[in-house]
mmCIF file of C-alpha atoms in Angstrom:
data_model
loop_
_atom_site.group_PDB
_atom_site.id
_atom_site.type_symbol
_atom_site.label_atom_id
_atom_site.label_comp_id
_atom_site.label_asym_id
_atom_site.label_seq_id
_atom_site.Cartn_x
_atom_site.Cartn_y
_atom_site.Cartn_z
ATOM 1 C CA MET A 26 -12.282 4.850 26.480
ATOM 2 C CA ASN A 27 -11.583 7.832 24.237
ATOM 3 C CA GLN A 28 -8.707 10.277 24.772
ATOM 4 C CA LYS A 29 -10.979 13.126 25.868
ATOM 5 C CA HIS A 30 -12.536 10.935 28.590
ATOM 6 C CA ILE A 31 -9.072 9.744 29.710
ATOM 7 C CA ILE A 32 -7.868 13.342 30.109
ATOM 8 C CA LYS A 33 -11.022 14.470 31.923
ATOM 9 C CA THR A 34 -10.897 11.486 34.302
ATOM 10 C CA SER A 35 -7.148 11.925 34.872
ATOM 11 C CA LYS A 36 -7.703 15.543 35.903
ATOM 12 C CA PHE A 37 -10.425 14.477 38.316
ATOM 13 C CA LEU A 38 -8.144 11.782 39.776
ATOM 14 C CA SER A 39 -5.456 14.452 40.246
ATOM 15 C CA LEU A 40 -7.948 16.531 42.200
ATOM 16 C CA VAL A 41 -8.886 13.562 44.392
ATOM 17 C CA LEU A 42 -5.416 12.063 44.920
ATOM 18 C CA ARG A 43 -3.434 15.309 45.201
ATOM 19 C CA HIS A 44 -5.732 17.926 46.662
ATOM 20 C CA LYS A 45 -9.270 17.042 47.748
ATOM 21 C CA PRO A 46 -10.046 13.394 48.474
ATOM 22 C CA GLN A 47 -13.125 14.644 50.331
ATOM 23 C CA VAL A 48 -14.873 15.454 47.020
ATOM 24 C CA ILE A 49 -15.634 11.717 46.806
ATOM 25 C CA ASP A 50 -15.708 11.196 50.585
ATOM 26 C CA ALA A 51 -12.365 9.361 50.490
ATOM 27 C CA GLN A 52 -9.399 9.332 52.849
ATOM 28 C CA LEU A 53 -5.780 8.801 51.905
ATOM 29 C CA ASP A 54 -3.337 7.143 54.275
ATOM 30 C CA PRO A 55 -0.363 9.190 55.601
ATOM 31 C CA GLN A 56 1.692 8.306 52.499
ATOM 32 C CA GLY A 57 -1.085 9.342 50.115
ATOM 33 C CA TRP A 58 -2.261 5.816 49.223
ATOM 34 C CA ILE A 59 -5.827 4.606 48.878
ATOM 35 C CA ALA A 60 -6.981 1.069 48.154
ATOM 36 C CA VAL A 61 -7.929 0.750 44.482
ATOM 37 C CA ASP A 62 -11.192 -1.001 45.365
ATOM 38 C CA THR A 63 -12.087 1.801 47.783
ATOM 39 C CA LEU A 64 -11.248 4.474 45.213
ATOM 40 C CA LEU A 65 -13.404 2.793 42.569
ATOM 41 C CA GLU A 66 -16.271 2.393 45.042
ATOM 42 C CA LYS A 67 -16.069 6.049 46.132
ATOM 43 C CA LEU A 68 -15.893 7.220 42.508
ATOM 44 C CA ALA A 69 -19.033 5.219 41.673
ATOM 45 C CA GLN A 70 -20.864 6.618 44.704
ATOM 46 C CA ALA A 71 -19.906 10.133 43.575
ATOM 47 C CA GLY A 72 -21.391 9.517 40.120
ATOM 48 C CA ARG A 73 -18.008 9.015 38.439
ATOM 49 C CA PRO A 74 -17.922 5.242 37.844
ATOM 50 C CA LEU A 75 -14.631 3.827 36.605
ATOM 51 C CA SER A 76 -13.584 0.235 36.010
ATOM 52 C CA ARG A 77 -10.270 -1.235 37.140
ATOM 53 C CA ALA A 78 -9.263 -1.605 33.475
ATOM 54 C CA GLU A 79 -10.049 2.067 32.797
ATOM 55 C CA LEU A 80 -8.034 3.122 35.853
ATOM 56 C CA GLU A 81 -5.084 1.022 34.673
ATOM 57 C CA THR A 82 -5.312 2.675 31.243
ATOM 58 C CA ILE A 83 -5.274 6.135 32.798
ATOM 59 C CA VAL A 84 -2.257 5.334 34.974
ATOM 60 C CA ARG A 85 -0.385 3.707 32.086
ATOM 61 C CA GLU A 86 -1.179 6.367 29.469
ATOM 62 C CA ASN A 87 -0.789 9.506 31.575
ATOM 63 C CA ASN A 88 2.048 11.311 29.811
ATOM 64 C CA LYS A 89 3.255 12.841 33.065
ATOM 65 C CA LYS A 90 3.030 9.563 35.013
ATOM 66 C CA ARG A 91 1.117 11.388 37.748
ATOM 67 C CA PHE A 92 -0.134 8.207 39.408
ATOM 68 C CA ALA A 93 1.489 5.051 40.718
ATOM 69 C CA PHE A 94 0.186 1.698 41.854
ATOM 70 C CA SER A 95 1.757 0.013 44.857
ATOM 71 C CA GLU A 96 3.989 -2.972 44.088
ATOM 72 C CA ASP A 97 1.123 -5.383 44.740
ATOM 73 C CA GLY A 98 -1.274 -3.291 42.628
ATOM 74 C CA ARG A 99 -3.808 -2.956 45.437
ATOM 75 C CA ARG A 100 -3.232 0.726 46.199
ATOM 76 C CA ILE A 101 -2.815 3.906 44.161
ATOM 77 C CA ARG A 102 -1.508 7.407 44.856
ATOM 78 C CA ALA A 103 -0.379 10.544 43.088
ATOM 79 C CA SER A 104 3.373 10.574 42.508
ATOM 80 C CA GLN A 105 3.856 14.186 43.667
ATOM 81 C CA GLY A 106 2.192 17.604 43.584
ATOM 82 C CA HIS A 107 0.058 17.228 46.691
ATOM 83 C CA SER A 108 -1.372 20.258 48.429
ATOM 84 C CA ILE A 109 -2.594 18.056 51.293
ATOM 85 C CA SER A 110 -0.324 16.622 53.949
ATOM 86 C CA VAL A 111 1.283 13.348 52.850
ATOM 87 C CA GLU A 112 4.643 11.731 53.530
ATOM 88 C CA LEU A 113 5.788 10.247 50.240
ATOM 89 C CA ALA A 114 8.823 8.602 51.908
ATOM 90 C CA TYR A 115 11.202 9.419 49.072
ATOM 91 C CA VAL A 116 14.872 8.696 49.722
ATOM 92 C CA PRO A 117 17.346 11.556 49.193
ATOM 93 C CA GLN A 118 19.217 11.226 45.904
ATOM 94 C CA GLU A 119 22.094 12.939 44.146
ATOM 95 C CA PRO A 120 20.613 15.067 41.361
ATOM 96 C CA PRO A 121 22.155 15.775 37.979
ATOM 97 C CA ALA A 122 24.517 18.774 38.114
ATOM 98 C CA MET A 123 21.905 20.942 36.389
ATOM 99 C CA LEU A 124 18.123 20.839 36.665
ATOM 100 C CA TYR A 125 15.518 23.012 34.968
ATOM 101 C CA HIS A 126 12.345 24.821 35.917
ATOM 102 C CA GLY A 127 9.868 26.091 33.357
ATOM 103 C CA THR A 128 7.872 29.151 34.318
ATOM 104 C CA ALA A 129 6.160 32.176 32.812
ATOM 105 C CA GLU A 130 7.980 35.443 32.278
ATOM 106 C CA ARG A 131 5.507 37.303 34.488
ATOM 107 C CA PHE A 132 6.769 35.343 37.543
ATOM 108 C CA LEU A 133 10.465 36.216 37.097
ATOM 109 C CA GLU A 134 10.563 39.312 39.304
ATOM 110 C CA SER A 135 9.133 37.383 42.234
ATOM 111 C CA ILE A 136 11.342 34.347 41.594
ATOM 112 C CA PHE A 137 14.515 36.435 41.450
ATOM 113 C CA THR A 138 13.464 38.111 44.716
ATOM 114 C CA THR A 139 12.490 35.052 46.782
ATOM 115 C CA GLY A 140 13.803 32.079 44.783
ATOM 116 C CA LEU A 141 11.631 29.111 43.872
ATOM 117 C CA THR A 142 9.330 28.203 46.738
ATOM 118 C CA LYS A 143 7.025 25.236 47.103
ATOM 119 C CA GLN A 144 4.011 27.471 47.770
ATOM 120 C CA ARG A 145 0.989 25.205 48.414
ATOM 121 C CA ARG A 146 2.828 22.040 47.399
ATOM 122 C CA HIS A 147 5.202 19.852 49.362
ATOM 123 C CA HIS A 148 8.212 20.564 47.145
ATOM 124 C CA VAL A 149 9.531 22.628 44.281
ATOM 125 C CA HIS A 150 9.303 20.582 41.069
ATOM 126 C CA LEU A 151 12.328 20.440 38.770
ATOM 127 C CA SER A 152 13.185 18.540 35.610
ATOM 128 C CA ALA A 153 16.326 16.927 34.269
ATOM 129 C CA GLU A 154 15.114 17.535 30.703
ATOM 130 C CA LEU A 155 14.602 20.851 28.948
ATOM 131 C CA ALA A 156 11.635 19.470 27.007
ATOM 132 C CA THR A 157 9.748 18.642 30.193
ATOM 133 C CA ALA A 158 10.521 22.026 31.767
ATOM 134 C CA SER A 159 9.340 23.712 28.558
ATOM 135 C CA GLN A 160 6.106 21.746 28.520
ATOM 136 C CA VAL A 161 5.365 22.606 32.159
ATOM 137 C CA GLY A 162 6.309 26.276 31.897
ATOM 138 C CA SER A 163 4.446 26.933 28.668
ATOM 139 C CA ARG A 164 1.136 26.225 30.419
ATOM 140 C CA HIS A 165 1.484 29.430 32.450
ATOM 141 C CA GLY A 166 2.247 32.079 29.832
ATOM 142 C CA LYS A 167 5.325 33.265 27.910
ATOM 143 C CA LEU A 168 7.864 30.524 28.597
ATOM 144 C CA VAL A 169 11.115 31.093 30.452
ATOM 145 C CA ILE A 170 13.478 28.272 31.403
ATOM 146 C CA LEU A 171 15.490 28.622 34.592
ATOM 147 C CA GLU A 172 18.680 26.653 35.139
ATOM 148 C CA VAL A 173 19.145 25.353 38.664
ATOM 149 C CA ASP A 174 22.701 24.675 39.868
ATOM 150 C CA SER A 175 21.630 21.570 41.733
ATOM 151 C CA GLN A 176 25.204 20.380 42.255
ATOM 152 C CA ALA A 177 26.079 23.558 44.168
ATOM 153 C CA MET A 178 22.805 23.319 46.086
ATOM 154 C CA GLN A 179 23.523 19.762 47.162
ATOM 155 C CA GLU A 180 27.084 20.691 48.154
ATOM 156 C CA ALA A 181 25.543 23.455 50.306
ATOM 157 C CA GLY A 182 23.321 20.922 52.097
ATOM 158 C CA HIS A 183 20.061 21.036 50.142
ATOM 159 C CA THR A 184 18.287 17.705 49.769
ATOM 160 C CA PHE A 185 16.821 16.348 46.539
ATOM 161 C CA TYR A 186 14.377 13.527 45.862
ATOM 162 C CA CYS A 187 13.218 11.983 42.621
ATOM 163 C CA SER A 188 9.597 10.864 42.319
ATOM 164 C CA GLU A 189 8.490 7.672 40.593
ATOM 165 C CA ASN A 190 7.800 9.659 37.432
ATOM 166 C CA GLY A 191 11.192 11.365 37.264
ATOM 167 C CA VAL A 192 10.289 14.747 38.752
ATOM 168 C CA TRP A 193 13.078 16.129 40.937
ATOM 169 C CA LEU A 194 11.866 17.590 44.232
ATOM 170 C CA THR A 195 13.452 19.932 46.775
ATOM 171 C CA GLU A 196 12.199 22.237 49.532
ATOM 172 C CA GLU A 197 13.290 25.478 47.855
ATOM 173 C CA VAL A 198 15.726 26.907 45.331
ATOM 174 C CA PRO A 199 17.413 30.054 46.667
ATOM 175 C CA VAL A 200 18.057 32.849 44.172
ATOM 176 C CA GLN A 201 21.837 32.325 44.051
ATOM 177 C CA TYR A 202 21.328 28.902 42.397
ATOM 178 C CA LEU A 203 19.076 30.222 39.619
ATOM 179 C CA LYS A 204 19.975 31.525 36.185
ATOM 180 C CA ARG A 205 17.700 32.402 33.287
ATOM 181 C CA GLN A 206 18.578 30.269 30.308
ATOM 182 C CA ALA A 207 19.852 32.376 27.415
#
């Protein structure tokens, strides 16, 4: 399986497991899981055949760790980023004192008016590492890194979760907790 095919298939799996399972006539359970055998069967029926070994390679080699197998390896789901209704059952956690959000400069006026909002997703996505925030934000235009005072947010009653792949999640980030990194 070459790198180009891995990336193309990973993007399609993101579509199916995060946004539109109906494109392969699949259904996710309330927590976003689907049986691996069912997923592979539905992919084959949709003209996108994939072996279990190929799926395992995609999950293992995805640099953003977008997908996770259940502990018994029989089910798979996207780690976060869903636009469909799922209950990921993450447990609230204490975040690092500072988190980061990478964005494009053209979004700053809106962000500093309304704060960071989850929009079509279930949560706002934040990073504990500058490198990750930079990688995410640079996809959208001229990069700007925002610092999030997550310690002050938590002290004010905001809840944080951390996904299996290390992405920090929260409902919103009000403007008063944001600062453009110098």
